[in-house]
């Protein structure tokens, strides 16, 4: 049987890291079936095109996975495929939290023939076998232990994802019209891939807005160090063979949740020479540890994603995230910056103690820290979270099923001290202030003592991160962005060219007489 796994896009960004679940389920598919992966973020198709594609390929089963944010799109695609006669199964966080919605048992339309609840590592092979026999059940859930809890996959052993042979071209971070230009920068720059990899699952912290503790459980499971190192080595070999740029995103919710384990993993990565540039999520409280920061740097860690959420301790207490102390954020970033580790700092607006002006206050604070890549979202009540329950009980949900009429950056409830519209304006303001051409220039100048390549990578990252909020999928949008940032581009280009000329002189090669760059403004 041919199986199509489909991940819907979010309508803003197209080229990004592939989703791990697709590769994992592909690796867990019993032999005798062929799996085709389509990620809407990389290969945009409208509903008709997907149906046509499934027909041409002779697909026997479609699997769709989605976060809450993308579920309306996922349902629409599922509806189109089911109307054309395909069997559709769905899985992932949203349908786990709202299975009745997907199955049409809540009075709404039915979107899926079957759903997989929770982690599907063990149920997926059963679904495939049942579908192949034409005996799909409606609900697949993990077995229960003696206490009635889901039996979670141990991750030992962990399936082999054949990254060394998988087709990754569609997941290049570099927009296609930039590839020829960037290829000239050096080997591999025309193709830059970020590959997702997990080393463990679960998080015990139980922040009020988060689905992770409920979904993956509060007991943490880890792969063996050997299995992670082996996967890294295979990826590294591919990157070397193809002279490509590959970075790894360790998607664990908190890579350092077990300090002893993470240090032993990072030491094993170093000992095996398995370093690739990597990014991971680590909470600020765990980054107090100097030895951990040393090991992050030595093992290839380049960016750390920190869920800072708010600079207001009252907000942190409200969402049960008191363990993360805003007063420490500056010191944490200094500690990382000393090792050239760049921080992606994530903030949430619309918390109950936020008032108008929160964007300016937050941006001012951020600007007093070493430069990083801030991202701003809004407090969103995802189904089955303690936050959702609290707001529902208090009758505060303005749009209880906000995911069915998804509106970017429009909150589903009013915070206590701001309106929904004010929260939207604050969020926009923070993005505008943080990624203005002026701010980009200051961020690059703040690291003037660093190597040009490092500064270039910081600048390019800032251009991409801006795209999380401001749609920049077209060539026109990119050209506009480059024009707006022409001062920084021209100064980096001038410096890069003179460094290149100096190095050619040192090696005795002929160099052009004048720099082929003009001042940008
Ligand atoms: C990596 C990641 C991202 C990446 C992007 C995703 C990617 N390309 O991998 C980035 C950093 C960009 C990101 C962004 C966001 N993310 Co995110 N992200 C994650 C993270 C940390 C890991 C995802 C992962 O790969 N997990 C490991 C795999 C194995 O688990 P899984 O995906 O759940 O898949 C398993 C099962 O669900 C099931 N399954 C999944 N799909 C399917 C499909 C079928 C057919 C079947 C049978 C089974 C099945 O089988 C898998 C194996 O067991 C999760 C948290 C987490 N630990 O999962 C949050 C998470 C998915 N993100 C979340 C959120 C909210 C967001 C944002 C909206 C945050 C924001 N405020 O902006 C954005 C939106 C992004 C967008 N595209 O618009 C929430 C989603 C909650 C929800 N109910 O939707 C999560 C759960 C974290 C949380 N705090 O609650 N994210
Ligand atoms: S620390 Fe992160 S993953 Fe863990 S519960 Fe809090 S937000 Fe979720």
Coordinates of C-alpha atoms and ligand atoms in Angstrom, one line a residue:
X1 CA 0.0 0.0 0.0
X2 CA 1.1 3.5 -0.7
X3 CA 0.8 5.9 2.2
X4 CA 0.9 9.7 1.9
X5 CA 1.9 11.6 5.1
X6 CA 0.9 15.2 4.9
X7 CA 1.8 18.2 7.1
X8 CA -0.1 21.4 6.5
X9 CA 1.7 24.7 6.2
X10 CA 1.0 27.7 8.4
X11 CA 0.5 30.2 5.6
X12 CA 3.4 32.4 6.6
X13 CA 6.7 30.6 6.3
X14 CA 7.4 28.0 3.7
X15 CA 10.9 26.7 3.9
X16 CA 11.8 25.5 7.3
X17 CA 12.9 22.5 9.2
X18 CA 10.9 19.3 8.3
X19 CA 8.7 17.8 11.0
X20 CA 10.1 14.9 12.8
X21 CA 6.8 12.9 13.1
X22 CA 6.7 12.3 9.3
X23 CA 10.2 10.8 9.2
X24 CA 9.6 8.9 12.4
X25 CA 6.4 7.3 11.2
X26 CA 8.0 6.5 7.9
X27 CA 10.8 4.7 9.7
X28 CA 8.2 2.8 11.8
X29 CA 6.1 1.7 8.9
X30 CA 6.0 -2.1 8.5
X31 CA 7.8 -3.4 5.5
X32 CA 5.9 -3.9 2.3
X33 CA 4.4 -0.3 2.2
X34 CA 5.7 2.8 0.5
X35 CA 5.6 6.1 2.3
X36 CA 5.5 9.5 0.5
X37 CA 6.0 12.6 2.5
X38 CA 4.5 16.0 1.6
X39 CA 5.2 19.0 3.8
X40 CA 3.0 22.0 2.8
X41 CA 5.8 24.3 4.2
X42 CA 8.1 23.1 1.5
X43 CA 5.7 22.0 -1.2
X44 CA 2.7 24.2 -1.3
X45 CA -0.3 22.5 -2.9
X46 CA -3.9 23.5 -2.8
X47 CA -6.6 21.0 -1.9
X48 CA -7.3 20.0 -5.6
X49 CA -3.6 19.5 -6.2
X50 CA -3.2 17.2 -3.2
X51 CA -6.2 15.2 -4.3
X52 CA -4.8 14.9 -7.8
X53 CA -1.4 14.0 -6.4
X54 CA -2.9 11.3 -4.2
X55 CA -4.8 9.9 -7.2
X56 CA -1.7 9.9 -9.5
X57 CA 0.3 8.2 -6.9
X58 CA -2.3 5.5 -6.2
X59 CA -2.3 6.3 -2.5
X60 CA -4.2 3.8 -0.2
X61 CA -4.0 5.7 3.1
X62 CA -3.4 9.3 4.0
X63 CA -1.9 10.4 7.4
X64 CA -2.2 14.0 8.4
X65 CA -0.6 15.5 11.5
X66 CA -1.1 19.1 12.8
X67 CA -0.6 21.4 15.7
X68 CA -3.7 23.4 16.8
X69 CA -2.6 26.4 14.8
X70 CA -2.7 24.5 11.5
X71 CA -5.6 22.2 12.2
X72 CA -8.3 24.1 10.2
X73 CA -6.1 23.7 7.1
X74 CA -5.5 20.0 8.0
X75 CA -9.3 19.4 8.3
X76 CA -9.9 21.1 4.9
X77 CA -7.4 19.0 3.2
X78 CA -8.7 15.9 5.0
X79 CA -12.3 16.8 3.9
X80 CA -11.2 17.1 0.2
X81 CA -9.3 13.8 0.3
X82 CA -12.2 11.9 2.0
X83 CA -14.7 13.4 -0.5
X84 CA -12.5 11.9 -3.2
X85 CA -12.7 8.5 -1.6
X86 CA -9.4 8.3 0.3
X87 CA -9.1 7.0 3.9
X88 CA -7.6 9.6 6.1
X89 CA -6.1 9.1 9.6
X90 CA -5.0 12.0 11.8
X91 CA -2.6 12.3 14.7
X92 CA -0.5 14.8 16.7
X93 CA -1.2 17.1 19.6
X94 CA -4.5 18.7 18.4
X95 CA -6.5 15.6 17.5
X96 CA -5.2 14.0 20.7
X97 CA -6.7 16.9 22.7
X98 CA -9.9 17.0 20.6
X99 CA -10.5 13.6 19.1
X100 CA -14.3 14.1 19.0
X101 CA -13.9 17.1 16.8
X102 CA -11.8 15.2 14.2
X103 CA -14.2 12.3 14.2
X104 CA -17.3 14.4 14.0
X105 CA -18.6 13.2 17.4
X106 CA -19.1 16.7 18.8
X107 CA -21.9 17.5 16.4
X108 CA -19.6 19.0 13.8
X109 CA -18.5 17.5 10.5
X110 CA -16.3 14.5 10.4
X111 CA -12.8 15.0 9.1
X112 CA -10.9 11.7 9.8
X113 CA -11.7 8.1 9.4
X114 CA -9.4 7.3 12.4
X115 CA -7.3 9.2 14.9
X116 CA -4.1 8.2 16.7
X117 CA -4.1 9.6 20.3
X118 CA -0.8 10.5 21.9
X119 CA 2.5 9.2 20.9
X120 CA 1.9 6.9 17.9
X121 CA 5.2 5.1 17.7
X122 CA 3.6 1.8 18.7
X123 CA 0.1 2.3 17.3
X124 CA 1.1 3.5 13.8
X125 CA 2.2 0.0 12.6
X126 CA -1.3 -1.3 13.8
X127 CA -3.1 1.4 12.0
X128 CA -1.2 0.6 8.8
X129 CA -1.9 -3.1 9.1
X130 CA -5.6 -2.5 9.8
X131 CA -5.9 0.0 6.9
X132 CA -4.2 -2.4 4.5
X133 CA -6.8 -5.1 5.5
X134 CA -9.6 -2.5 5.2
X135 CA -10.4 -2.8 8.9
X136 CA -9.5 0.6 10.3
X137 CA -10.8 1.3 13.8
X138 CA -11.8 4.8 14.8
X139 CA -9.4 5.4 17.6
X140 CA -6.0 4.1 18.3
X141 CA -4.5 4.8 21.7
X142 CA -1.4 3.6 23.5
X143 CA -1.8 0.6 25.9
X144 CA -2.3 1.4 29.5
X145 CA -0.1 0.4 32.4
X146 CA -1.4 -1.1 35.7
X147 CA -2.2 2.4 37.0
X148 CA -4.2 3.2 33.9
X149 CA -1.6 5.6 32.5
X150 CA -0.6 5.6 28.8
X151 CA 2.4 3.3 28.2
X152 CA 5.0 5.7 26.7
X153 CA 7.5 4.5 24.1
X154 CA 10.8 4.0 25.9
X155 CA 12.9 5.5 23.0
X156 CA 15.3 2.6 23.6
X157 CA 15.9 1.3 21.0
X158 CA 15.1 4.2 18.8
X159 CA 14.2 3.8 15.1
X160 CA 16.8 4.5 12.5
X161 CA 15.9 7.6 10.4
X162 CA 18.0 7.3 7.3
X163 CA 19.0 10.9 7.0
X164 CA 21.9 10.0 4.9
X165 CA 19.7 9.0 2.0
X166 CA 16.5 11.0 2.5
X167 CA 15.5 13.7 0.0
X168 CA 16.1 17.0 1.8
X169 CA 16.2 19.4 -1.1
X170 CA 12.6 20.6 -0.5
X171 CA 13.6 21.6 3.0
X172 CA 16.4 24.0 2.2
X173 CA 16.2 27.1 4.3
X174 CA 17.4 29.1 1.4
X175 CA 14.7 30.5 -0.9
X176 CA 15.2 29.1 -4.4
X177 CA 15.9 32.4 -6.0
X178 CA 18.8 33.0 -3.6
X179 CA 20.5 29.7 -4.1
X180 CA 22.7 30.5 -7.1
X181 CA 23.9 33.7 -5.3
X182 CA 24.6 32.0 -2.0
X183 CA 26.3 29.1 -3.7
X184 CA 29.1 31.5 -4.6
X185 CA 29.8 32.2 -0.9
X186 CA 31.3 28.7 -0.6
X187 CA 30.5 25.1 -0.7
X188 CA 27.1 24.2 0.5
X189 CA 25.7 27.6 1.2
X190 CA 23.1 27.3 -1.6
X191 CA 21.6 24.4 0.4
X192 CA 21.2 24.9 4.1
X193 CA 19.2 22.3 6.0
X194 CA 18.1 22.2 9.6
X195 CA 17.3 18.7 10.6
X196 CA 15.1 17.8 13.6
X197 CA 16.4 15.2 16.1
X198 CA 15.1 14.2 19.5
X199 CA 17.2 12.9 22.4
X200 CA 14.4 12.6 24.8
X201 CA 10.7 13.3 25.5
X202 CA 8.7 14.7 28.3
X203 CA 8.9 17.7 30.7
X204 CA 7.8 17.7 34.3
X205 CA 7.5 21.5 34.7
X206 CA 3.8 21.8 33.8
X207 CA 3.7 25.5 32.7
X208 CA 0.1 26.5 32.5
X209 CA -0.1 27.2 28.8
X210 CA 1.9 24.2 27.6
X211 CA 0.6 21.0 26.2
X212 CA 3.8 19.1 26.6
X213 CA 3.5 17.8 30.2
X214 CA -0.1 16.6 29.4
X215 CA 0.9 15.0 26.0
X216 CA 4.3 13.4 26.7
X217 CA 3.9 13.0 30.4
X218 CA 6.0 14.3 33.3
X219 CA 8.3 11.3 33.3
X220 CA 11.2 11.9 30.9
X221 CA 12.6 9.2 28.6
X222 CA 15.9 9.4 26.9
X223 CA 17.5 7.7 23.9
X224 CA 20.9 6.2 24.6
X225 CA 23.9 8.5 24.0
X226 CA 25.1 6.0 21.4
X227 CA 22.0 6.2 19.4
X228 CA 22.1 10.0 19.3
X229 CA 25.8 10.1 18.4
X230 CA 25.3 7.5 15.7
X231 CA 22.6 9.6 14.1
X232 CA 24.7 12.7 14.3
X233 CA 27.7 10.9 12.7
X234 CA 25.5 9.7 9.8
X235 CA 24.3 13.3 9.2
X236 CA 27.7 14.7 9.5
X237 CA 29.0 12.2 6.9
X238 CA 26.2 13.3 4.6
X239 CA 27.0 17.0 5.1
X240 CA 30.7 16.3 4.3
X241 CA 29.9 14.1 1.3
X242 CA 27.6 16.8 -0.2
X243 CA 29.7 19.7 1.0
X244 CA 26.5 21.0 2.4
X245 CA 25.6 23.0 5.5
X246 CA 23.6 21.0 8.0
X247 CA 22.5 22.1 11.4
X248 CA 20.6 20.0 13.9
X249 CA 17.6 21.2 16.0
X250 CA 17.4 19.0 19.1
X251 CA 13.6 19.3 19.5
X252 CA 13.5 18.1 23.2
X253 CA 11.5 20.5 25.2
X254 CA 14.3 21.1 27.6
X255 CA 17.5 19.5 26.5
X256 CA 19.1 20.0 29.9
X257 CA 16.2 18.8 32.0
X258 CA 18.5 16.1 33.4
X259 CA 21.8 17.8 33.9
X260 CA 23.9 14.7 34.5
X261 CA 22.5 13.1 31.3
X262 CA 22.9 16.1 29.1
X263 CA 26.5 16.6 30.1
X264 CA 27.3 13.0 29.5
X265 CA 25.6 13.2 26.0
X266 CA 27.5 16.3 25.1
X267 CA 30.8 14.8 26.2
X268 CA 30.1 11.7 24.1
X269 CA 29.3 13.9 21.1
X270 CA 32.7 15.7 21.6
X271 CA 34.6 12.4 22.1
X272 CA 33.1 10.9 18.9
X273 CA 33.8 14.0 16.9
X274 CA 30.1 14.1 16.0
X275 CA 29.8 17.9 16.3
X276 CA 27.4 19.6 13.9
X277 CA 26.1 23.2 14.5
X278 CA 23.1 22.7 16.7
X279 CA 20.2 24.5 18.3
X280 CA 18.2 23.4 21.3
X281 CA 15.6 24.6 23.8
X282 CA 16.9 25.0 27.3
X283 CA 15.2 26.8 30.2
X284 CA 17.0 29.8 31.6
X285 CA 17.3 28.3 35.1
X286 CA 19.4 25.4 33.8
X287 CA 21.8 27.8 32.0
X288 CA 23.3 29.0 35.3
X289 CA 25.7 26.1 35.0
X290 CA 29.1 27.3 33.5
X291 CA 30.2 23.7 32.7
X292 CA 27.1 23.1 30.8
X293 CA 27.7 26.3 28.7
X294 CA 31.2 25.1 28.0
X295 CA 30.0 21.7 26.8
X296 CA 27.3 23.3 24.7
X297 CA 29.9 25.4 22.9
X298 CA 32.4 22.6 22.5
X299 CA 29.8 20.1 21.2
X300 CA 28.7 22.5 18.4
X301 CA 25.8 24.4 20.1
X302 CA 25.3 27.7 18.3
X303 CA 21.8 28.9 19.3
X304 CA 19.8 28.2 22.4
X305 CA 16.1 28.8 22.4
X306 CA 14.9 30.1 25.8
X307 CA 11.3 30.4 26.7
X308 CA 11.6 33.7 28.7
X309 CA 7.9 34.4 28.3
X310 CA 7.8 37.7 30.3
X311 CA 10.0 40.2 32.1
X312 CA 7.4 40.5 34.8
X313 CA 7.7 38.0 37.7
X314 CA 4.0 38.3 38.4
X315 CA 3.2 37.0 35.0
X316 CA 5.6 34.1 35.4
X317 CA 3.9 33.1 38.6
X318 CA 0.5 33.3 37.0
X319 CA 1.5 30.7 34.3
X320 CA 3.3 28.5 36.8
X321 CA 6.7 29.3 35.3
X322 CA 8.3 30.7 38.5
X323 CA 11.4 28.6 38.1
X324 CA 12.5 30.9 35.3
X325 CA 13.6 34.2 36.8
X326 CA 13.5 37.4 34.6
X327 CA 16.1 39.0 36.9
X328 CA 18.6 36.4 35.6
X329 CA 18.0 36.7 31.9
X330 CA 20.7 39.3 31.2
X331 CA 23.3 37.2 33.0
X332 CA 22.3 34.0 31.2
X333 CA 22.7 35.7 27.9
X334 CA 26.1 37.1 28.9
X335 CA 27.2 33.6 29.8
X336 CA 26.1 32.3 26.4
X337 CA 27.5 35.3 24.5
X338 CA 31.0 34.8 26.1
X339 CA 31.0 31.5 24.2
X340 CA 29.6 32.9 21.0
X341 CA 26.3 31.1 21.6
X342 CA 23.4 33.1 20.3
X343 CA 20.1 33.1 22.1
X344 CA 16.6 32.9 20.6
X345 CA 14.5 34.4 23.3
X346 CA 10.8 33.8 23.2
X347 CA 8.2 36.1 24.8
X348 CA 4.5 35.9 25.3
X349 CA 2.3 39.0 25.4
X350 CA -1.3 39.1 26.7
X351 CA -0.6 37.7 30.1
X352 CA -2.9 38.9 32.9
X353 CA -0.5 41.4 34.4
X354 CA 0.5 42.9 31.0
X355 CA -0.6 46.5 30.3
X356 CA -0.3 48.8 27.2
X357 CA 3.4 49.6 26.8
X358 CA 4.5 46.0 27.5
X359 CA 6.2 45.8 24.1
X360 CA 8.3 48.9 24.7
X361 CA 9.3 47.8 28.2
X362 CA 10.2 44.3 26.9
X363 CA 12.2 45.6 23.9
X364 CA 14.1 48.1 26.1
X365 CA 15.1 45.3 28.5
X366 CA 16.1 43.1 25.6
X367 CA 18.3 45.8 24.2
X368 CA 20.2 46.0 27.5
X369 CA 21.3 42.3 27.0
X370 CA 23.7 40.9 24.4
X371 CA 21.9 40.8 21.1
X372 CA 19.8 37.7 20.3
X373 CA 16.9 36.8 18.2
X374 CA 13.7 37.7 20.1
X375 CA 10.3 36.2 19.1
X376 CA 7.0 37.4 20.3
X377 CA 3.7 35.4 20.6
X378 CA 0.6 35.7 22.6
X379 CA -0.9 33.7 25.4
X380 CA -3.0 31.1 23.6
X381 CA -5.3 28.7 25.4
X382 CA -4.5 25.4 23.7
X383 CA -7.1 22.7 24.4
X384 CA -6.5 20.4 27.3
X385 CA -4.1 22.8 29.0
X386 CA -4.6 24.1 32.6
X387 CA -4.8 27.6 31.0
X388 CA -7.7 26.6 28.8
X389 CA -9.6 25.1 31.7
X390 CA -9.0 28.1 33.9
X391 CA -10.2 30.6 31.3
X392 CA -13.2 28.4 30.3
X393 CA -14.3 28.1 34.0
X394 CA -14.0 31.9 34.4
X395 CA -16.1 32.3 31.2
X396 CA -13.2 34.3 29.6
X397 CA -12.9 32.5 26.3
X398 CA -14.0 34.9 23.6
X399 CA -13.5 32.2 20.9
X400 CA -13.5 28.8 22.6
X401 CA -12.7 27.0 19.3
X402 CA -10.3 29.7 18.1
X403 CA -8.4 27.2 15.9
X404 CA -11.5 26.7 13.7
X405 CA -11.4 30.4 12.7
X406 CA -7.7 30.9 13.1
X407 CA -6.6 34.5 13.1
X408 CA -2.9 35.2 13.4
X409 CA -2.0 37.2 16.5
X410 CA -5.6 37.8 17.6
X411 CA -6.0 36.4 21.1
X412 CA -8.9 34.1 21.9
X413 CA -9.5 35.7 25.3
X414 CA -9.0 39.2 26.7
X415 CA -6.2 39.6 29.2
X416 CA -7.2 41.3 32.5
X417 CA -5.5 44.6 31.8
X418 CA -5.6 45.0 28.1
X419 CA -8.0 44.4 25.2
X420 CA -7.5 41.8 22.5
X421 CA -6.8 44.6 20.0
X422 CA -4.2 46.2 22.3
X423 CA -2.4 42.9 22.7
X424 CA -2.3 42.6 18.9
X425 CA -0.8 46.1 18.5
X426 CA 1.7 45.5 21.3
X427 CA 2.9 42.3 19.5
X428 CA 3.3 44.0 16.2
X429 CA 5.2 46.8 17.9
X430 CA 7.7 44.4 19.4
X431 CA 8.3 42.7 16.1
X432 CA 8.8 46.0 14.3
X433 CA 11.1 47.4 16.9
X434 CA 13.2 44.2 17.1
X435 CA 13.7 43.6 13.4
X436 CA 13.9 47.2 12.0
X437 CA 16.9 47.8 9.7
X438 CA 18.2 50.1 12.4
X439 CA 18.0 47.3 15.0
X440 CA 19.6 44.8 12.7
X441 CA 22.5 47.2 12.1
X442 CA 23.0 47.7 15.9
X443 CA 22.9 44.0 16.5
X444 CA 25.6 43.4 14.0
X445 CA 27.7 46.4 15.3
X446 CA 27.4 45.1 18.9
X447 CA 29.5 42.1 17.8
X448 CA 32.0 44.1 15.8
X449 CA 34.9 42.3 17.4
X450 CA 33.7 39.0 16.0
X451 CA 34.7 37.3 12.7
X452 CA 32.8 38.6 9.7
X453 CA 31.3 35.1 9.0
X454 CA 29.8 35.1 12.5
X455 CA 28.3 38.6 12.0
X456 CA 27.0 37.6 8.6
X457 CA 25.3 34.6 10.0
X458 CA 23.7 36.7 12.8
X459 CA 22.5 39.2 10.2
X460 CA 21.1 36.5 7.9
X461 CA 19.3 34.9 10.9
X462 CA 17.7 38.2 11.7
X463 CA 16.3 38.5 8.2
X464 CA 14.8 35.0 8.4
X465 CA 13.4 35.5 11.9
X466 CA 11.6 38.6 10.9
X467 CA 9.7 36.4 8.5
X468 CA 8.1 34.6 11.4
X469 CA 5.8 37.6 11.8
X470 CA 6.0 39.5 8.5
X471 CA 5.1 37.4 5.5
X472 CA 8.2 37.3 3.2
X473 CA 7.6 34.4 0.9
X474 CA 7.9 36.2 -2.4
X475 CA 11.0 37.4 -4.3
X476 CA 9.6 40.9 -4.1
X477 CA 9.3 40.8 -0.3
X478 CA 12.9 39.7 -0.1
X479 CA 14.2 42.3 -2.4
X480 CA 12.4 45.0 -0.4
X481 CA 13.9 43.6 2.8
X482 CA 17.4 43.6 1.3
X483 CA 16.9 47.2 0.1
X484 CA 15.7 48.3 3.5
X485 CA 18.8 46.7 5.1
X486 CA 21.2 48.0 2.4
X487 CA 23.5 49.9 4.9
X488 CA 24.3 46.8 6.9
X489 CA 24.6 44.7 3.7
X490 CA 27.0 47.1 2.1
X491 CA 29.2 47.5 5.1
X492 CA 29.4 43.7 5.6
X493 CA 30.1 43.3 1.9
X494 CA 32.8 45.9 1.9
X495 CA 34.5 44.3 4.8
X496 CA 34.1 40.8 3.4
X497 CA 35.6 41.9 0.1
X498 CA 38.7 43.6 1.7
X499 CA 39.3 40.6 3.9
X500 CA 39.1 38.3 0.9
X501 CA 41.5 40.6 -1.0
X502 CA 43.9 40.6 1.9
X503 CA 43.9 36.8 2.1
X504 CA 44.4 36.5 -1.7
X505 CA 47.3 39.0 -1.4
X506 CA 48.9 36.9 1.3
X507 CA 48.6 33.8 -0.8
X508 CA 50.2 35.7 -3.8
X509 CA 47.1 35.6 -6.1
X510 CA 46.1 38.5 -8.4
X511 CA 43.3 40.5 -7.0
X512 CA 40.9 43.0 -8.7
X513 CA 42.0 46.6 -8.2
X514 CA 38.7 48.0 -6.9
X515 CA 36.0 46.5 -4.8
X516 CA 32.9 45.8 -7.0
X517 CA 30.5 47.1 -4.3
X518 CA 29.0 50.5 -4.0
X519 CA 27.9 52.2 -0.9
X520 CA 24.3 51.3 -0.2
X521 CA 22.9 54.7 0.8
Ligands
LIG1 C1 10.0 21.5 17.0 C2 8.8 22.3 17.4 C3 8.5 23.4 16.7 C4 9.3 23.9 15.5 C5 8.5 23.6 14.1 C6 8.0 22.3 14.0 C7 9.0 21.4 13.2 N1 9.3 21.7 12.0 O1 9.4 20.4 13.8 C8 9.2 25.4 15.7 C9 10.2 25.9 16.6 C10 9.2 26.3 14.4 C11 7.8 25.5 16.4 C12 7.0 26.5 16.3 C13 5.7 26.6 16.9 N2 5.3 25.7 17.8 CO1 6.1 24.0 18.2 N3 7.0 22.5 18.9 C14 8.0 21.9 18.5 C15 8.3 20.7 19.5 C16 9.3 21.2 20.5 C17 8.7 19.4 18.9 C18 7.9 18.8 17.8 C19 8.3 17.4 17.6 O2 8.9 17.1 16.6 N4 8.0 16.5 18.6 C20 8.5 15.1 18.6 C21 7.5 14.3 17.8 C22 8.0 12.8 17.7 O3 6.3 14.3 18.4 P1 4.9 14.7 17.7 O4 5.2 15.7 16.6 O5 3.9 15.0 18.7 O6 4.5 13.4 16.9 C23 4.2 12.2 17.6 C24 2.6 12.1 17.8 O7 2.0 13.3 18.0 C25 2.1 11.3 16.7 N5 1.8 12.1 15.4 C26 2.1 13.3 15.1 N6 1.5 13.6 13.9 C27 0.9 12.5 13.5 C28 0.2 12.2 12.3 C29 -0.4 10.9 12.2 C30 -1.1 10.6 10.9 C31 -0.3 10.0 13.2 C32 -0.9 8.6 13.0 C33 0.5 10.3 14.3 C34 1.0 11.5 14.5 O8 3.2 10.5 16.3 C35 4.5 11.0 16.7 C36 5.3 9.9 17.3 O9 4.7 9.5 18.5 C37 6.9 20.6 20.1 C38 6.8 20.0 21.5 C39 7.0 18.5 21.5 N7 7.8 18.0 22.4 O10 6.5 17.8 20.7 C40 6.3 22.0 20.0 C41 4.8 22.1 19.8 C42 4.4 21.2 18.8 N8 4.7 23.5 19.3 C43 3.7 24.2 19.7 C44 3.4 25.5 19.4 C45 2.3 26.1 20.1 C46 4.2 26.2 18.4 C47 3.9 27.6 18.0 C48 2.5 28.0 17.6 C49 4.5 28.5 19.0 C50 4.3 30.0 18.8 N9 3.7 30.5 19.9 O11 4.6 30.6 17.9 C51 4.8 27.7 16.7 C52 4.0 27.5 15.4 C53 4.8 27.1 14.3 C54 4.1 27.3 13.0 N10 4.6 26.5 12.0 O12 3.3 28.1 12.8 C55 2.9 23.3 20.7 C56 1.6 22.8 19.9 C57 0.4 22.7 20.8 C58 -0.8 22.4 20.0 N11 -1.8 21.9 20.7 O13 -0.8 22.7 18.9 C59 3.9 22.2 21.1 C60 3.3 20.9 21.4 C61 4.7 22.8 22.3 C62 3.8 23.3 23.4 N12 4.4 24.2 24.1 O14 2.7 23.0 23.7 N13 7.6 24.3 17.0
LIG2 S1 9.4 24.1 30.5 FE1 8.8 24.3 28.4 S2 8.1 22.2 27.7 FE2 8.2 22.2 30.0 S3 6.1 22.6 30.6 FE3 7.2 24.6 30.5 S4 6.9 25.5 28.5 FE4 6.3 23.3 28.4

